[in-house]
PDB file of C-alpha atoms and ligand atoms in Angstrom:
ATOM      1  CA  MET F   1     -49.030 186.700 -30.116  1.00 70.00           C
ATOM      2  CA  THR F   2     -46.274 188.563 -28.679  1.00 82.00           C
ATOM      3  CA  SER F   3     -46.355 192.136 -29.189  1.00 94.00           C
ATOM      4  CA  SER F   4     -42.980 192.038 -30.803  1.00 98.00           C
ATOM      5  CA  THR F   5     -41.000 190.017 -33.596  1.00 98.00           C
ATOM      6  CA  LEU F   6     -37.609 187.751 -32.410  1.00 98.00           C
ATOM      7  CA  ILE F   7     -36.040 188.339 -35.934  1.00 99.00           C
ATOM      8  CA  THR F   8     -33.680 185.581 -36.167  1.00 99.00           C
ATOM      9  CA  VAL F   9     -30.220 185.979 -38.281  1.00 99.00           C
ATOM     10  CA  ALA F  10     -28.946 182.947 -40.278  1.00 99.00           C
ATOM     11  CA  PRO F  11     -25.656 185.195 -41.599  1.00 99.00           C
ATOM     12  CA  THR F  12     -24.104 182.284 -43.787  1.00 98.00           C
ATOM     13  CA  GLY F  13     -25.294 178.803 -43.353  1.00 98.00           C
ATOM     14  CA  ALA F  14     -22.729 175.631 -44.907  1.00 98.00           C
ATOM     15  CA  GLU F  15     -24.256 175.263 -48.826  1.00 97.00           C
ATOM     16  CA  SER F  16     -22.969 177.905 -50.553  1.00 98.00           C
ATOM     17  CA  ALA F  17     -19.716 178.840 -51.676  1.00 98.00           C
ATOM     18  CA  LYS F  18     -17.643 181.759 -50.877  1.00 98.00           C
ATOM     19  CA  ALA F  19     -16.023 181.506 -54.116  1.00 98.00           C
ATOM     20  CA  ASP F  20     -20.142 182.068 -55.720  1.00 98.00           C
ATOM     21  CA  VAL F  21     -21.311 184.148 -53.009  1.00 98.00           C
ATOM     22  CA  PRO F  22     -18.597 187.019 -52.537  1.00 98.00           C
ATOM     23  CA  ALA F  23     -20.329 188.981 -49.883  1.00 98.00           C
ATOM     24  CA  LEU F  24     -21.023 185.494 -47.967  1.00 98.00           C
ATOM     25  CA  PRO F  25     -19.769 186.227 -44.220  1.00 98.00           C
ATOM     26  CA  VAL F  26     -17.124 183.858 -43.380  1.00 98.00           C
ATOM     27  CA  THR F  27     -13.561 184.215 -41.729  1.00 98.00           C
ATOM     28  CA  VAL F  28     -14.557 185.012 -38.045  1.00 98.00           C
ATOM     29  CA  GLU F  29     -14.368 189.336 -39.005  1.00 98.00           C
ATOM     30  CA  GLU F  30     -16.793 188.817 -41.523  1.00 98.00           C
ATOM     31  CA  VAL F  31     -19.069 187.329 -39.606  1.00 98.00           C
ATOM     32  CA  VAL F  32     -18.580 189.104 -35.879  1.00 98.00           C
ATOM     33  CA  ALA F  33     -19.248 192.231 -38.157  1.00 98.00           C
ATOM     34  CA  ALA F  34     -22.329 191.074 -39.823  1.00 98.00           C
ATOM     35  CA  ALA F  35     -23.582 190.070 -36.597  1.00 99.00           C
ATOM     36  CA  ARG F  36     -23.013 193.968 -35.276  1.00 98.00           C
ATOM     37  CA  ASP F  37     -24.911 195.452 -37.882  1.00 98.00           C
ATOM     38  CA  CYS F  38     -27.382 192.840 -38.451  1.00 99.00           C
ATOM     39  CA  GLN F  39     -28.255 193.456 -34.231  1.00 98.00           C
ATOM     40  CA  ALA F  40     -28.382 197.308 -35.013  1.00 98.00           C
ATOM     41  CA  VAL F  41     -30.928 196.752 -37.214  1.00 98.00           C
ATOM     42  CA  GLY F  42     -33.002 194.416 -35.677  1.00 98.00           C
ATOM     43  CA  ALA F  43     -32.135 190.906 -34.816  1.00 99.00           C
ATOM     44  CA  ALA F  44     -31.867 189.334 -31.049  1.00 98.00           C
ATOM     45  CA  VAL F  45     -30.682 186.192 -31.968  1.00 99.00           C
ATOM     46  CA  ILE F  46     -27.951 184.452 -34.999  1.00 99.00           C
ATOM     47  CA  HIS F  47     -27.950 181.240 -36.064  1.00 99.00           C
ATOM     48  CA  LEU F  48     -24.307 180.494 -36.719  1.00 98.00           C
ATOM     49  CA  HIS F  49     -22.935 178.364 -39.284  1.00 98.00           C
ATOM     50  CA  VAL F  50     -18.918 177.542 -39.471  1.00 98.00           C
ATOM     51  CA  ARG F  51     -16.293 178.049 -42.151  1.00 98.00           C
ATOM     52  CA  ASP F  52     -12.972 176.902 -41.982  1.00 98.00           C
ATOM     53  CA  THR F  53      -9.585 179.120 -43.165  1.00 97.00           C
ATOM     54  CA  ASP F  54     -10.073 177.598 -46.986  1.00 98.00           C
ATOM     55  CA  THR F  55     -13.507 179.100 -46.184  1.00 98.00           C
ATOM     56  CA  ARG F  56     -15.448 175.450 -45.915  1.00 98.00           C
ATOM     57  CA  PRO F  57     -17.888 174.772 -43.020  1.00 98.00           C
ATOM     58  CA  THR F  58     -16.513 173.114 -40.526  1.00 98.00           C
ATOM     59  CA  LEU F  59     -17.454 171.635 -37.012  1.00 98.00           C
ATOM     60  CA  ASP F  60     -13.980 171.861 -35.860  1.00 98.00           C
ATOM     61  CA  LEU F  61     -14.454 172.604 -31.907  1.00 98.00           C
ATOM     62  CA  GLY F  62     -11.602 175.682 -31.970  1.00 98.00           C
ATOM     63  CA  ARG F  63     -12.930 177.419 -34.538  1.00 98.00           C
ATOM     64  CA  VAL F  64     -16.711 177.487 -33.196  1.00 98.00           C
ATOM     65  CA  ARG F  65     -15.133 178.243 -29.947  1.00 98.00           C
ATOM     66  CA  GLU F  66     -13.074 181.853 -31.444  1.00 98.00           C
ATOM     67  CA  VAL F  67     -17.030 182.110 -33.791  1.00 98.00           C
ATOM     68  CA  VAL F  68     -18.810 182.320 -30.767  1.00 98.00           C
ATOM     69  CA  ALA F  69     -16.289 184.396 -28.198  1.00 98.00           C
ATOM     70  CA  GLY F  70     -15.834 187.121 -31.265  1.00 98.00           C
ATOM     71  CA  VAL F  71     -19.536 187.477 -31.638  1.00 98.00           C
ATOM     72  CA  ARG F  72     -20.361 187.676 -27.618  1.00 98.00           C
ATOM     73  CA  GLU F  73     -17.694 190.493 -27.052  1.00 98.00           C
ATOM     74  CA  HIS F  74     -18.908 192.439 -29.882  1.00 98.00           C
ATOM     75  CA  THR F  75     -22.809 192.373 -29.318  1.00 98.00           C
ATOM     76  CA  ASP F  76     -25.784 190.554 -26.939  1.00 97.00           C
ATOM     77  CA  LEU F  77     -27.246 188.750 -29.681  1.00 98.00           C
ATOM     78  CA  VAL F  78     -28.345 184.661 -28.276  1.00 98.00           C
ATOM     79  CA  VAL F  79     -25.628 182.785 -30.239  1.00 98.00           C
ATOM     80  CA  GLN F  80     -27.630 180.048 -31.362  1.00 98.00           C
ATOM     81  CA  LEU F  81     -25.092 177.331 -33.453  1.00 98.00           C
ATOM     82  CA  SER F  82     -26.546 174.709 -35.958  1.00 98.00           C
ATOM     83  CA  THR F  83     -26.545 170.992 -35.138  1.00 98.00           C
ATOM     84  CA  GLY F  84     -27.392 170.256 -38.144  1.00 98.00           C
ATOM     85  CA  GLY F  85     -23.786 171.857 -39.934  1.00 98.00           C
ATOM     86  CA  ALA F  86     -23.553 170.201 -43.955  1.00 98.00           C
ATOM     87  CA  VAL F  87     -25.344 166.929 -45.458  1.00 98.00           C
ATOM     88  CA  THR F  88     -22.067 165.726 -44.897  1.00 97.00           C
ATOM     89  CA  ASP F  89     -21.604 166.510 -41.592  1.00 98.00           C
ATOM     90  CA  PRO F  90     -21.088 163.180 -39.182  1.00 98.00           C
ATOM     91  CA  PHE F  91     -23.184 163.133 -36.183  1.00 98.00           C
ATOM     92  CA  ASP F  92     -20.715 162.545 -33.197  1.00 98.00           C
ATOM     93  CA  ALA F  93     -19.204 165.848 -34.545  1.00 98.00           C
ATOM     94  CA  ARG F  94     -22.697 167.913 -34.989  1.00 98.00           C
ATOM     95  CA  LEU F  95     -23.118 166.229 -30.806  1.00 98.00           C
ATOM     96  CA  ALA F  96     -19.597 168.134 -30.110  1.00 98.00           C
ATOM     97  CA  VAL F  97     -20.485 171.528 -31.296  1.00 98.00           C
ATOM     98  CA  LEU F  98     -23.318 171.380 -28.349  1.00 98.00           C
ATOM     99  CA  ASP F  99     -19.206 171.743 -26.126  1.00 98.00           C
ATOM    100  CA  ALA F 100     -18.961 174.962 -27.170  1.00 98.00           C
ATOM    101  CA  GLY F 101     -21.691 176.437 -24.685  1.00 97.00           C
ATOM    102  CA  PRO F 102     -23.666 178.313 -27.030  1.00 98.00           C
ATOM    103  CA  ASP F 103     -26.642 180.098 -25.104  1.00 98.00           C
ATOM    104  CA  ALA F 104     -28.963 177.762 -28.301  1.00 98.00           C
ATOM    105  CA  ALA F 105     -28.381 175.380 -31.100  1.00 98.00           C
ATOM    106  CA  SER F 106     -30.579 174.586 -34.002  1.00 99.00           C
ATOM    107  CA  LEU F 107     -32.331 170.395 -33.405  1.00 99.00           C
ATOM    108  CA  THR F 108     -34.099 168.806 -36.395  1.00 99.00           C
ATOM    109  CA  LEU F 109     -37.135 167.312 -36.006  1.00 98.00           C
ATOM    110  CA  GLY F 110     -36.206 164.324 -38.657  1.00 98.00           C
ATOM    111  CA  THR F 111     -34.806 163.312 -42.170  1.00 98.00           C
ATOM    112  CA  VAL F 112     -35.641 165.277 -44.854  1.00 98.00           C
ATOM    113  CA  ASN F 113     -34.512 165.432 -48.679  1.00 98.00           C
ATOM    114  CA  PHE F 114     -32.095 168.306 -49.443  1.00 98.00           C
ATOM    115  CA  GLY F 115     -31.848 169.296 -52.756  1.00 96.00           C
ATOM    116  CA  ARG F 116     -29.903 166.259 -54.499  1.00 97.00           C
ATOM    117  CA  ASP F 117     -28.752 165.338 -50.986  1.00 98.00           C
ATOM    118  CA  VAL F 118     -30.514 164.144 -47.640  1.00 98.00           C
ATOM    119  CA  PHE F 119     -30.152 166.010 -43.983  1.00 98.00           C
ATOM    120  CA  ALA F 120     -30.333 163.781 -42.062  1.00 98.00           C
ATOM    121  CA  ASN F 121     -31.998 163.346 -38.270  1.00 98.00           C
ATOM    122  CA  PRO F 122     -32.543 159.878 -37.329  1.00 98.00           C
ATOM    123  CA  TRP F 123     -35.043 160.063 -33.483  1.00 98.00           C
ATOM    124  CA  ASP F 124     -31.814 158.286 -31.860  1.00 98.00           C
ATOM    125  CA  LEU F 125     -30.248 161.662 -32.843  1.00 99.00           C
ATOM    126  CA  ILE F 126     -32.935 164.152 -32.105  1.00 99.00           C
ATOM    127  CA  VAL F 127     -33.262 161.969 -28.516  1.00 98.00           C
ATOM    128  CA  GLU F 128     -29.317 162.511 -28.150  1.00 98.00           C
ATOM    129  CA  LEU F 129     -29.318 166.290 -28.502  1.00 98.00           C
ATOM    130  CA  HIS F 130     -32.337 166.878 -26.985  1.00 98.00           C
ATOM    131  CA  THR F 131     -31.099 164.847 -23.413  1.00 98.00           C
ATOM    132  CA  ARG F 132     -27.976 166.569 -23.839  1.00 98.00           C
ATOM    133  CA  MET F 133     -29.031 170.331 -24.319  1.00 98.00           C
ATOM    134  CA  GLN F 134     -31.122 169.622 -21.738  1.00 98.00           C
ATOM    135  CA  GLU F 135     -28.150 168.642 -18.876  1.00 98.00           C
ATOM    136  CA  ARG F 136     -26.395 171.568 -19.857  1.00 97.00           C
ATOM    137  CA  GLY F 137     -28.734 174.423 -20.257  1.00 97.00           C
ATOM    138  CA  ILE F 138     -29.089 174.791 -23.465  1.00 98.00           C
ATOM    139  CA  VAL F 139     -31.875 175.848 -25.518  1.00 98.00           C
ATOM    140  CA  PRO F 140     -33.494 174.943 -28.652  1.00 98.00           C
ATOM    141  CA  GLU F 141     -34.315 175.720 -31.163  1.00 98.00           C
ATOM    142  CA  TYR F 142     -36.915 173.169 -33.026  1.00 99.00           C
ATOM    143  CA  GLU F 143     -36.423 173.030 -36.954  1.00 98.00           C
ATOM    144  CA  VAL F 144     -39.186 171.808 -38.637  1.00 99.00           C
ATOM    145  CA  PHE F 145     -38.580 171.131 -42.728  1.00 98.00           C
ATOM    146  CA  ASP F 146     -42.275 169.256 -42.529  1.00 98.00           C
ATOM    147  CA  LEU F 147     -45.680 168.377 -41.595  1.00 98.00           C
ATOM    148  CA  GLY F 148     -44.710 165.459 -39.846  1.00 98.00           C
ATOM    149  CA  GLN F 149     -42.063 167.026 -38.153  1.00 98.00           C
ATOM    150  CA  LEU F 150     -44.248 168.381 -35.810  1.00 98.00           C
ATOM    151  CA  ALA F 151     -45.734 165.231 -35.252  1.00 98.00           C
ATOM    152  CA  THR F 152     -42.305 163.768 -33.380  1.00 98.00           C
ATOM    153  CA  LEU F 153     -41.370 167.171 -31.382  1.00 98.00           C
ATOM    154  CA  GLU F 154     -44.794 166.171 -29.642  1.00 98.00           C
ATOM    155  CA  ARG F 155     -43.553 162.367 -28.780  1.00 98.00           C
ATOM    156  CA  LEU F 156     -40.391 163.878 -27.794  1.00 98.00           C
ATOM    157  CA  LEU F 157     -41.702 166.188 -25.321  1.00 98.00           C
ATOM    158  CA  ASP F 158     -43.965 163.675 -24.227  1.00 98.00           C
ATOM    159  CA  ARG F 159     -41.410 161.061 -23.477  1.00 98.00           C
ATOM    160  CA  HIS F 160     -37.768 163.150 -22.371  1.00 98.00           C
ATOM    161  CA  GLY F 161     -39.670 166.250 -21.007  1.00 98.00           C
ATOM    162  CA  LEU F 162     -39.500 170.090 -21.991  1.00 98.00           C
ATOM    163  CA  PRO F 163     -36.443 171.884 -23.327  1.00 98.00           C
ATOM    164  CA  HIS F 164     -34.182 173.669 -20.703  1.00 97.00           C
ATOM    165  CA  GLY F 165     -35.933 176.630 -19.897  1.00 95.00           C
ATOM    166  CA  GLY F 166     -39.072 175.324 -20.232  1.00 97.00           C
ATOM    167  CA  HIS F 167     -40.271 177.220 -23.556  1.00 98.00           C
ATOM    168  CA  VAL F 168     -40.719 175.713 -26.795  1.00 98.00           C
ATOM    169  CA  HIS F 169     -39.881 177.706 -29.079  1.00 98.00           C
ATOM    170  CA  VAL F 170     -40.007 175.995 -33.201  1.00 98.00           C
ATOM    171  CA  ASP F 171     -38.597 177.527 -36.737  1.00 98.00           C
ATOM    172  CA  LEU F 172     -40.592 177.008 -39.953  1.00 99.00           C
ATOM    173  CA  VAL F 173     -38.029 176.385 -42.674  1.00 98.00           C
ATOM    174  CA  MET F 174     -39.628 176.298 -46.134  1.00 98.00           C
ATOM    175  CA  GLY F 175     -39.336 176.277 -49.473  1.00 98.00           C
ATOM    176  CA  VAL F 176     -36.238 173.459 -48.759  1.00 98.00           C
ATOM    177  CA  PRO F 177     -36.750 171.175 -51.885  1.00 97.00           C
ATOM    178  CA  GLY F 178     -37.500 167.663 -50.185  1.00 98.00           C
ATOM    179  CA  GLY F 179     -39.824 169.412 -47.132  1.00 98.00           C
ATOM    180  CA  MET F 180     -42.881 171.971 -47.307  1.00 98.00           C
ATOM    181  CA  PRO F 181     -43.194 174.397 -50.003  1.00 98.00           C
ATOM    182  CA  GLY F 182     -43.137 177.797 -48.593  1.00 98.00           C
ATOM    183  CA  THR F 183     -46.587 178.805 -48.601  1.00 98.00           C
ATOM    184  CA  ALA F 184     -49.046 180.751 -46.430  1.00 98.00           C
ATOM    185  CA  GLN F 185     -51.726 177.307 -46.788  1.00 98.00           C
ATOM    186  CA  ALA F 186     -48.511 175.024 -45.596  1.00 98.00           C
ATOM    187  CA  LEU F 187     -47.588 177.129 -42.407  1.00 98.00           C
ATOM    188  CA  THR F 188     -51.005 178.072 -41.376  1.00 98.00           C
ATOM    189  CA  ALA F 189     -51.281 174.277 -41.815  1.00 98.00           C
ATOM    190  CA  CYS F 190     -48.563 173.474 -39.148  1.00 98.00           C
ATOM    191  CA  LEU F 191     -50.318 176.308 -36.403  1.00 98.00           C
ATOM    192  CA  PRO F 192     -52.253 173.692 -34.978  1.00 98.00           C
ATOM    193  CA  LEU F 193     -49.903 170.932 -34.143  1.00 98.00           C
ATOM    194  CA  LEU F 194     -47.665 173.099 -32.294  1.00 98.00           C
ATOM    195  CA  PRO F 195     -47.981 172.343 -28.995  1.00 98.00           C
ATOM    196  CA  PRO F 196     -49.720 174.341 -26.646  1.00 97.00           C
ATOM    197  CA  GLY F 197     -47.864 177.436 -25.677  1.00 97.00           C
ATOM    198  CA  ALA F 198     -45.234 177.241 -28.342  1.00 98.00           C
ATOM    199  CA  THR F 199     -44.128 180.296 -30.242  1.00 98.00           C
ATOM    200  CA  PHE F 200     -42.350 180.077 -33.718  1.00 98.00           C
ATOM    201  CA  ALA F 201     -40.801 181.162 -36.644  1.00 98.00           C
ATOM    202  CA  ALA F 202     -40.441 180.638 -40.302  1.00 98.00           C
ATOM    203  CA  THR F 203     -37.822 180.578 -42.840  1.00 98.00           C
ATOM    204  CA  GLY F 204     -38.556 180.663 -46.272  1.00 98.00           C
ATOM    205  CA  VAL F 205     -35.452 179.596 -48.217  1.00 98.00           C
ATOM    206  CA  GLY F 206     -34.850 181.501 -51.428  1.00 96.00           C
ATOM    207  CA  ARG F 207     -37.858 182.931 -53.533  1.00 95.00           C
ATOM    208  CA  THR F 208     -40.615 181.597 -50.591  1.00 98.00           C
ATOM    209  CA  SER F 209     -38.833 184.379 -48.364  1.00 98.00           C
ATOM    210  CA  LEU F 210     -41.211 186.966 -48.117  1.00 98.00           C
ATOM    211  CA  PRO F 211     -44.479 185.036 -48.675  1.00 98.00           C
ATOM    212  CA  VAL F 212     -43.464 183.204 -45.761  1.00 98.00           C
ATOM    213  CA  MET F 213     -42.119 186.415 -44.212  1.00 98.00           C
ATOM    214  CA  LEU F 214     -45.580 188.459 -44.715  1.00 98.00           C
ATOM    215  CA  ALA F 215     -47.625 184.908 -43.746  1.00 98.00           C
ATOM    216  CA  ALA F 216     -45.688 184.628 -40.209  1.00 98.00           C
ATOM    217  CA  LEU F 217     -46.172 188.125 -38.984  1.00 98.00           C
ATOM    218  CA  SER F 218     -49.749 187.548 -39.771  1.00 97.00           C
ATOM    219  CA  ALA F 219     -50.029 184.609 -37.797  1.00 98.00           C
ATOM    220  CA  GLY F 220     -48.410 186.002 -34.984  1.00 98.00           C
ATOM    221  CA  GLY F 221     -45.515 184.405 -36.243  1.00 98.00           C
ATOM    222  CA  HIS F 222     -41.409 185.630 -35.497  1.00 98.00           C
ATOM    223  CA  LEU F 223     -39.005 184.970 -38.099  1.00 98.00           C
ATOM    224  CA  ARG F 224     -36.253 184.112 -39.477  1.00 98.00           C
ATOM    225  CA  VAL F 225     -33.986 185.298 -42.253  1.00 98.00           C
ATOM    226  CA  GLY F 226     -30.331 186.103 -43.843  1.00 98.00           C
ATOM    227  CA  MET F 227     -27.864 184.326 -46.358  1.00 98.00           C
ATOM    228  CA  GLU F 228     -28.347 181.287 -45.351  1.00 98.00           C
ATOM    229  CA  ASP F 229     -31.435 181.268 -46.666  1.00 98.00           C
ATOM    230  CA  THR F 230     -31.786 183.420 -49.072  1.00 98.00           C
ATOM    231  CA  LEU F 231     -29.352 184.953 -51.499  1.00 98.00           C
ATOM    232  CA  THR F 232     -31.891 187.080 -53.761  1.00 98.00           C
ATOM    233  CA  TYR F 233     -32.670 189.756 -52.449  1.00 98.00           C
ATOM    234  CA  ALA F 234     -35.242 190.724 -55.685  1.00 96.00           C
ATOM    235  CA  PRO F 235     -35.503 189.183 -59.261  1.00 95.00           C
ATOM    236  CA  GLY F 236     -32.460 189.376 -60.444  1.00 96.00           C
ATOM    237  CA  GLU F 237     -30.443 191.187 -57.591  1.00 97.00           C
ATOM    238  CA  PRO F 238     -28.652 189.817 -54.536  1.00 98.00           C
ATOM    239  CA  VAL F 239     -28.488 190.483 -51.348  1.00 98.00           C
ATOM    240  CA  ARG F 240     -25.845 192.911 -51.081  1.00 98.00           C
ATOM    241  CA  ASP F 241     -25.601 191.823 -47.620  1.00 98.00           C
ATOM    242  CA  ASN F 242     -27.230 189.825 -44.308  1.00 98.00           C
ATOM    243  CA  THR F 243     -27.932 193.629 -42.701  1.00 98.00           C
ATOM    244  CA  GLN F 244     -30.229 193.917 -45.564  1.00 98.00           C
ATOM    245  CA  LEU F 245     -32.375 191.028 -45.657  1.00 98.00           C
ATOM    246  CA  VAL F 246     -32.848 191.672 -41.226  1.00 99.00           C
ATOM    247  CA  ALA F 247     -33.767 195.527 -42.047  1.00 98.00           C
ATOM    248  CA  ARG F 248     -36.526 194.216 -44.361  1.00 98.00           C
ATOM    249  CA  ALA F 249     -37.549 191.747 -41.904  1.00 98.00           C
ATOM    250  CA  ALA F 250     -38.143 194.695 -39.237  1.00 98.00           C
ATOM    251  CA  GLY F 251     -39.536 197.230 -41.276  1.00 98.00           C
ATOM    252  CA  LEU F 252     -42.107 194.257 -42.144  1.00 98.00           C
ATOM    253  CA  ALA F 253     -42.973 193.167 -38.500  1.00 98.00           C
ATOM    254  CA  ARG F 254     -42.962 197.506 -37.702  1.00 98.00           C
ATOM    255  CA  ILE F 255     -45.895 198.131 -40.640  1.00 98.00           C
ATOM    256  CA  ALA F 256     -47.176 195.231 -39.069  1.00 98.00           C
ATOM    257  CA  GLN F 257     -47.202 196.225 -35.316  1.00 97.00           C
ATOM    258  CA  ARG F 258     -45.039 193.828 -34.153  1.00 98.00           C
ATOM    259  CA  PRO F 259     -41.266 195.524 -34.045  1.00 98.00           C
ATOM    260  CA  PRO F 260     -38.822 194.369 -33.482  1.00 98.00           C
ATOM    261  CA  MET F 261     -37.736 192.110 -30.311  1.00 98.00           C
ATOM    262  CA  SER F 262     -34.867 193.327 -28.247  1.00 98.00           C
ATOM    263  CA  THR F 263     -32.206 190.880 -27.035  1.00 98.00           C
ATOM    264  CA  ASP F 264     -32.889 190.740 -23.913  1.00 97.00           C
ATOM    265  CA  ASP F 265     -37.100 190.417 -24.405  1.00 98.00           C
ATOM    266  CA  ALA F 266     -35.447 187.173 -26.624  1.00 98.00           C
ATOM    267  CA  ARG F 267     -34.026 185.847 -24.046  1.00 98.00           C
ATOM    268  CA  SER F 268     -36.518 185.999 -21.615  1.00 97.00           C
ATOM    269  CA  LEU F 269     -39.128 184.464 -24.350  1.00 98.00           C
ATOM    270  CA  LEU F 270     -37.035 181.936 -24.925  1.00 98.00           C
ATOM    271  CA  GLY F 271     -35.999 181.050 -21.523  1.00 96.00           C
ATOM    272  CA  ILE F 272     -32.188 181.562 -21.491  1.00 95.00           C
ATOM    273  CA  LYS F 273     -29.916 183.272 -19.330  1.00 82.00           C
ATOM    274  CA  PRO F 274     -29.605 187.339 -18.662  1.00 83.00           C
ATOM    275  CA  MET F 275     -26.453 188.344 -20.891  1.00 74.00           C
ATOM    276  CA  GLU F 276     -24.419 189.287 -18.032  1.00 66.00           C
ATOM    277  CA  ALA F 277     -25.012 185.880 -16.432  1.00 64.00           C
ATOM    278  CA  VAL F 278     -23.211 184.063 -20.171  1.00 57.00           C
ATOM    279  CA  LEU F 279     -20.102 186.834 -19.946  1.00 55.00           C
TER     280      LEU F 279
HETATM  281  N1  KMH A 301     -27.472 172.705 -43.122  1.00 62.41           N
HETATM  282  C1  KMH A 301     -28.767 172.187 -43.328  1.00 62.41           C
HETATM  283  C2  KMH A 301     -28.301 170.649 -43.893  1.00 62.41           C
HETATM  284  C3  KMH A 301     -29.384 173.412 -38.933  1.00 62.41           C
HETATM  285  O1  KMH A 301     -28.664 174.859 -39.401  1.00 62.41           O
HETATM  286  O2  KMH A 301     -30.072 172.741 -37.652  1.00 62.41           O
HETATM  287  C4  KMH A 301     -29.156 171.865 -42.357  1.00 62.41           C
HETATM  288  C5  KMH A 301     -29.577 173.513 -41.463  1.00 62.41           C
HETATM  289  C6  KMH A 301     -29.838 173.079 -40.141  1.00 62.41           C
HETATM  290  O3  KMH A 301     -28.671 173.937 -41.618  1.00 62.41           O
HETATM  291 ZN1   ZN A 302     -28.677 176.346 -40.953  1.00 62.41          ZN
END
């Protein structure tokens, strides 16, 4: 168990509309401001989905590069780009996100029902993402929506080797309608299937945010929070902003006596080069 807690903020996602959630950061300025404020209260990694000038999800490389540059200019956060995108995004555009040169990128380990949609992640796409990240020195965060995807991780590492940096970090994404439930029991069931030496974070979508966070902390795990996953702070109370969610996670991590990890320590844990080598 690490003595501190890696907190990732996922500020935007691809699912919520700005019109429905006015506090969602979608412009470059809003995302950068959210990143800066979330680092100030304990985030060390930012998981980024990008929106276009009409606030819709986009994988346009120019726009993605703009957001990456803005976050790097104003924060020390580890920049992790989503390669999951939106459920409608084609595989070639999801792969091309890596051309923006992030520190890290998400890599989902299997296809899963996603509400009424399907989030498609066939084996060949998984392998292509894994090997391209190895070649380019990008550190994957393996996203796991269901238990069987951990068997896919074992197969991937057996056949294609360790990721760049040599460390395996998994994010258990729980409570998606179609994936594993956001419960302490489901989280506990995943743990024996993690590769030796791997670290894990957990994310509970919607109302599973708090139970998953508490279960992850008690099991020695790390945390991902943010408006990608959670829009209600308490029953009937909309989330004010991403900072509110990161501050709550940081507070619980301190109570667990595993305070928020610094960005330098996060880079070292994940096998990412130090900030001065990035700029
Ligand atoms: N937007 C979801 C369909 C990721 O970022 O890698 C997929 C997702 C996973 O959010
Ligand atoms: Zn995402």
